[in-house]
Tab-separated table of C-alpha atoms in Angstrom:
chain	number	residue	atom	x	y	z
A	1	MET	CA	0.000	0.000	0.000
A	2	VAL	CA	1.068	3.576	-0.528
A	3	ARG	CA	0.813	6.430	1.921
A	4	ARG	CA	1.554	10.084	1.268
A	5	GLN	CA	2.509	12.651	3.869
A	6	GLY	CA	2.506	16.402	3.420
A	7	ALA	CA	3.391	19.334	5.595
A	8	ALA	CA	1.317	22.494	5.853
A	9	ASN	CA	3.916	24.502	3.930
A	10	GLY	CA	4.171	21.854	1.204
A	11	ASP	CA	7.916	21.284	1.353
A	12	ILE	CA	7.992	17.922	3.066
A	13	THR	CA	6.356	14.997	1.323
A	14	ALA	CA	6.860	11.289	1.584
A	15	THR	CA	5.548	8.281	-0.236
A	16	ASP	CA	5.868	4.805	1.153
A	17	ALA	CA	4.850	1.226	0.773
A	18	HIS	CA	4.052	-1.175	3.589
A	19	ILE	CA	3.581	-4.901	3.894
A	20	GLY	CA	2.719	-6.927	6.923
A	21	ALA	CA	0.784	-9.726	8.528
A	22	GLN	CA	-1.451	-9.730	11.562
A	23	TYR	CA	-3.477	-12.304	13.433
A	24	GLN	CA	-6.513	-11.757	15.641
A	25	TRP	CA	-7.542	-13.700	18.766
A	26	ASN	CA	-10.873	-12.360	20.045
A	27	GLN	CA	-10.184	-8.608	20.283
A	28	ILE	CA	-6.358	-8.836	20.509
A	29	VAL	CA	-4.392	-8.332	17.277
A	30	LEU	CA	-0.681	-9.183	16.944
A	31	GLY	CA	1.454	-8.750	13.860
A	32	GLY	CA	4.377	-7.170	12.125
A	33	GLU	CA	4.946	-4.652	9.362
A	34	ALA	CA	7.809	-3.467	7.171
A	35	THR	CA	7.825	-0.094	5.398
A	36	TRP	CA	10.031	1.750	2.932
A	37	THR	CA	9.615	5.521	2.662
A	38	ALA	CA	11.059	7.899	0.060
A	39	THR	CA	11.181	11.398	1.468
A	40	GLY	CA	12.314	14.924	0.739
A	41	ILE	CA	13.059	15.840	4.364
A	42	LYS	CA	15.786	18.480	4.297
A	43	LYS	CA	16.928	21.130	6.750
A	44	THR	CA	19.567	23.828	6.254
A	45	ILE	CA	20.932	25.918	9.103
A	46	VAL	CA	23.392	28.789	9.257
A	47	SER	CA	26.501	27.976	11.274
A	48	PRO	CA	26.489	29.605	14.716
A	49	TYR	CA	30.278	30.040	14.442
A	50	PHE	CA	30.484	31.713	11.020
A	51	PRO	CA	26.944	32.903	10.177
A	52	ASP	CA	28.066	35.097	7.269
A	53	SER	CA	29.527	32.260	5.207
A	54	ASP	CA	28.818	28.751	6.527
A	55	THR	CA	25.755	26.562	6.086
A	56	GLU	CA	25.020	22.993	7.150
A	57	THR	CA	22.370	20.853	5.452
A	58	GLY	CA	20.939	17.530	6.542
A	59	LYS	CA	18.724	15.388	4.322
A	60	ILE	CA	16.956	12.057	4.817
A	61	SER	CA	16.360	10.597	1.357
A	62	ASN	CA	14.676	7.370	2.485
A	63	TYR	CA	14.124	5.176	5.504
A	64	VAL	CA	12.854	1.710	6.380
A	65	THR	CA	11.094	0.298	9.421
A	66	ALA	CA	10.455	-3.243	10.636
A	67	VAL	CA	8.077	-3.164	13.593
A	68	GLY	CA	5.949	-5.430	15.709
A	69	ARG	CA	2.323	-4.472	16.206
A	70	ILE	CA	-0.147	-5.036	19.029
A	71	GLY	CA	-3.725	-3.841	18.860
A	72	TYR	CA	-7.263	-4.031	20.115
A	73	ALA	CA	-10.119	-4.539	17.638
A	74	PHE	CA	-13.799	-3.801	18.175
A	75	ASP	CA	-16.505	-3.801	15.541
A	76	ARG	CA	-14.651	-2.524	12.417
A	77	VAL	CA	-12.039	-0.443	14.294
A	78	LEU	CA	-8.451	-1.390	15.199
A	79	ILE	CA	-6.358	0.708	17.600
A	80	TYR	CA	-2.698	-0.332	17.664
A	81	ALA	CA	0.842	0.459	18.810
A	82	THR	CA	4.097	-0.391	17.024
A	83	ALA	CA	7.780	-0.622	17.980
A	84	GLY	CA	10.925	-1.845	16.245
A	85	TYR	CA	13.873	-1.079	13.978
A	86	ALA	CA	14.345	2.006	11.776
A	87	GLY	CA	17.198	2.766	9.390
A	88	GLY	CA	17.740	5.504	6.852
A	89	LYS	CA	20.041	7.208	4.365
A	90	VAL	CA	21.240	10.494	5.889
A	91	LYS	CA	23.250	13.026	3.897
A	92	PHE	CA	25.142	15.844	5.616
A	93	THR	CA	26.764	18.768	3.797
A	94	ALA	CA	28.759	21.618	5.355
A	95	ARG	CA	29.640	24.543	3.040
A	96	ASP	CA	32.060	27.433	3.637
A	97	ASN	CA	31.263	30.021	0.950
A	98	ASP	CA	34.270	32.214	1.846
A	99	ALA	CA	36.868	29.438	1.486
A	100	LEU	CA	34.895	27.728	-1.348
A	101	VAL	CA	35.111	24.378	0.402
A	102	THR	CA	32.548	21.619	1.077
A	103	TYR	CA	32.431	18.617	3.401
A	104	GLU	CA	29.907	15.935	2.472
A	105	LYS	CA	28.968	12.582	3.959
A	106	ASN	CA	26.196	10.184	2.929
A	107	ASP	CA	25.703	7.357	5.460
A	108	TRP	CA	23.182	4.775	6.616
A	109	GLN	CA	22.036	5.380	10.195
A	110	SER	CA	20.136	2.915	12.371
A	111	GLY	CA	17.782	3.417	15.289
A	112	TYR	CA	14.228	2.727	16.351
A	113	ALA	CA	10.602	3.420	15.452
A	114	LEU	CA	7.663	3.862	17.847
A	115	GLY	CA	4.129	4.516	16.711
A	116	ALA	CA	0.398	4.261	17.133
A	117	GLY	CA	-2.573	4.325	14.824
A	118	ILE	CA	-6.172	3.585	14.109
A	119	ASP	CA	-7.686	1.684	11.173
A	120	TYR	CA	-11.301	1.449	10.087
A	121	ALA	CA	-12.371	-1.501	7.919
A	122	ILE	CA	-14.589	-0.229	5.102
A	123	THR	CA	-14.952	-3.800	3.825
A	124	ASP	CA	-13.461	-7.121	4.941
A	125	ASN	CA	-10.451	-6.445	2.692
A	126	LEU	CA	-10.108	-2.638	2.593
A	127	SER	CA	-9.316	-0.324	5.482
A	128	LEU	CA	-8.464	3.355	5.945
A	129	GLY	CA	-6.357	4.641	8.786
A	130	VAL	CA	-4.135	7.243	10.341
A	131	ASP	CA	-0.686	6.346	11.652
A	132	TYR	CA	1.823	8.328	13.738
A	133	THR	CA	5.434	7.112	13.880
A	134	HIS	CA	8.432	8.614	15.668
A	135	ILE	CA	11.621	7.530	13.904
A	136	ASP	CA	14.969	8.094	15.593
A	137	LEU	CA	17.864	7.206	13.301
A	138	GLY	CA	20.367	7.809	16.066
A	139	SER	CA	23.554	9.837	16.046
A	140	LYS	CA	26.574	9.287	13.862
A	141	THR	CA	29.962	10.987	13.993
A	142	SER	CA	31.974	11.094	10.787
A	143	SER	CA	35.332	12.575	9.798
A	144	GLY	CA	36.825	13.406	6.454
A	145	ASN	CA	38.668	15.994	4.435
A	146	ASN	CA	37.011	18.977	2.796
A	147	ALA	CA	36.908	19.301	-0.974
A	148	PHE	CA	37.704	22.678	-2.530
A	149	ASP	CA	35.739	23.893	-5.543
A	150	ASP	CA	38.853	23.556	-7.726
A	151	GLY	CA	38.909	19.801	-6.976
A	152	THR	CA	41.760	19.734	-4.452
A	153	ILE	CA	41.301	18.001	-1.124
A	154	GLY	CA	41.993	19.770	2.178
A	155	VAL	CA	44.579	18.344	4.582
A	156	ASN	CA	42.783	19.060	7.845
A	157	PRO	CA	40.007	16.534	8.497
A	158	GLU	CA	36.674	17.789	9.788
A	159	THR	CA	34.460	15.927	12.266
A	160	TYR	CA	30.677	16.284	12.328
A	161	ARG	CA	27.867	14.603	14.196
A	162	THR	CA	24.403	14.056	12.709
A	163	ASP	CA	21.237	13.374	14.692
A	164	ALA	CA	18.343	12.325	12.462
A	165	LYS	CA	14.730	12.141	13.650
A	166	VAL	CA	11.355	12.073	11.884
A	167	ASP	CA	7.841	12.467	13.252
A	168	ALA	CA	5.465	11.247	10.560
A	169	VAL	CA	1.683	11.319	10.441
A	170	MET	CA	0.431	9.276	7.533
A	171	ALA	CA	-2.945	8.502	6.027
A	172	ARG	CA	-3.154	4.796	5.177
A	173	VAL	CA	-5.067	2.725	2.669
A	174	THR	CA	-4.604	-1.010	3.248
A	175	TYR	CA	-5.803	-3.922	1.146
A	176	LYS	CA	-5.893	-7.293	2.906
A	177	PHE	CA	-5.220	-10.356	0.785
A	178	GLY	CA	-7.651	-12.899	2.230
A	179	THR	CA	-9.875	-12.470	5.219
A	180	GLY	CA	-8.013	-14.884	7.497
A	181	GLN	CA	-11.115	-16.816	8.567
């Protein structure tokens, strides 16, 4: 299934696909779900040390989750909570416009996902829902040399730390293959 997320200002959107399985015993529902999300989450800040020339940009291009799910079902409604693994591609760029030099790192970061949601079954196979997930991709420290605009590499390595987090509210459309009688 595909979900789409949008921010009020229109600059952050995400599209994802999810697959999972769940089993119901009376009102208790247990299961698991995996997601992949392509996103345009990007944030640029001005350096507090050199605000006239330096910028730092962080971007999360995509992330995955693999979570367990526990829920309570009544009538056609399911309320659930999720927890598990999250990992994502995080790009960090630092730019000094006075020295014409850039430091760039593109790494995979791993962490956790916690969430909650509600689904409403329109039919036995089709449900609509809303899902909130907090994704913490952890912190990563990386070091490397700067690259000058003329192609030369600097000799003094730089060290940066990235902290990547996402709070996503998604509308969901889910199609169930089989009714699991």
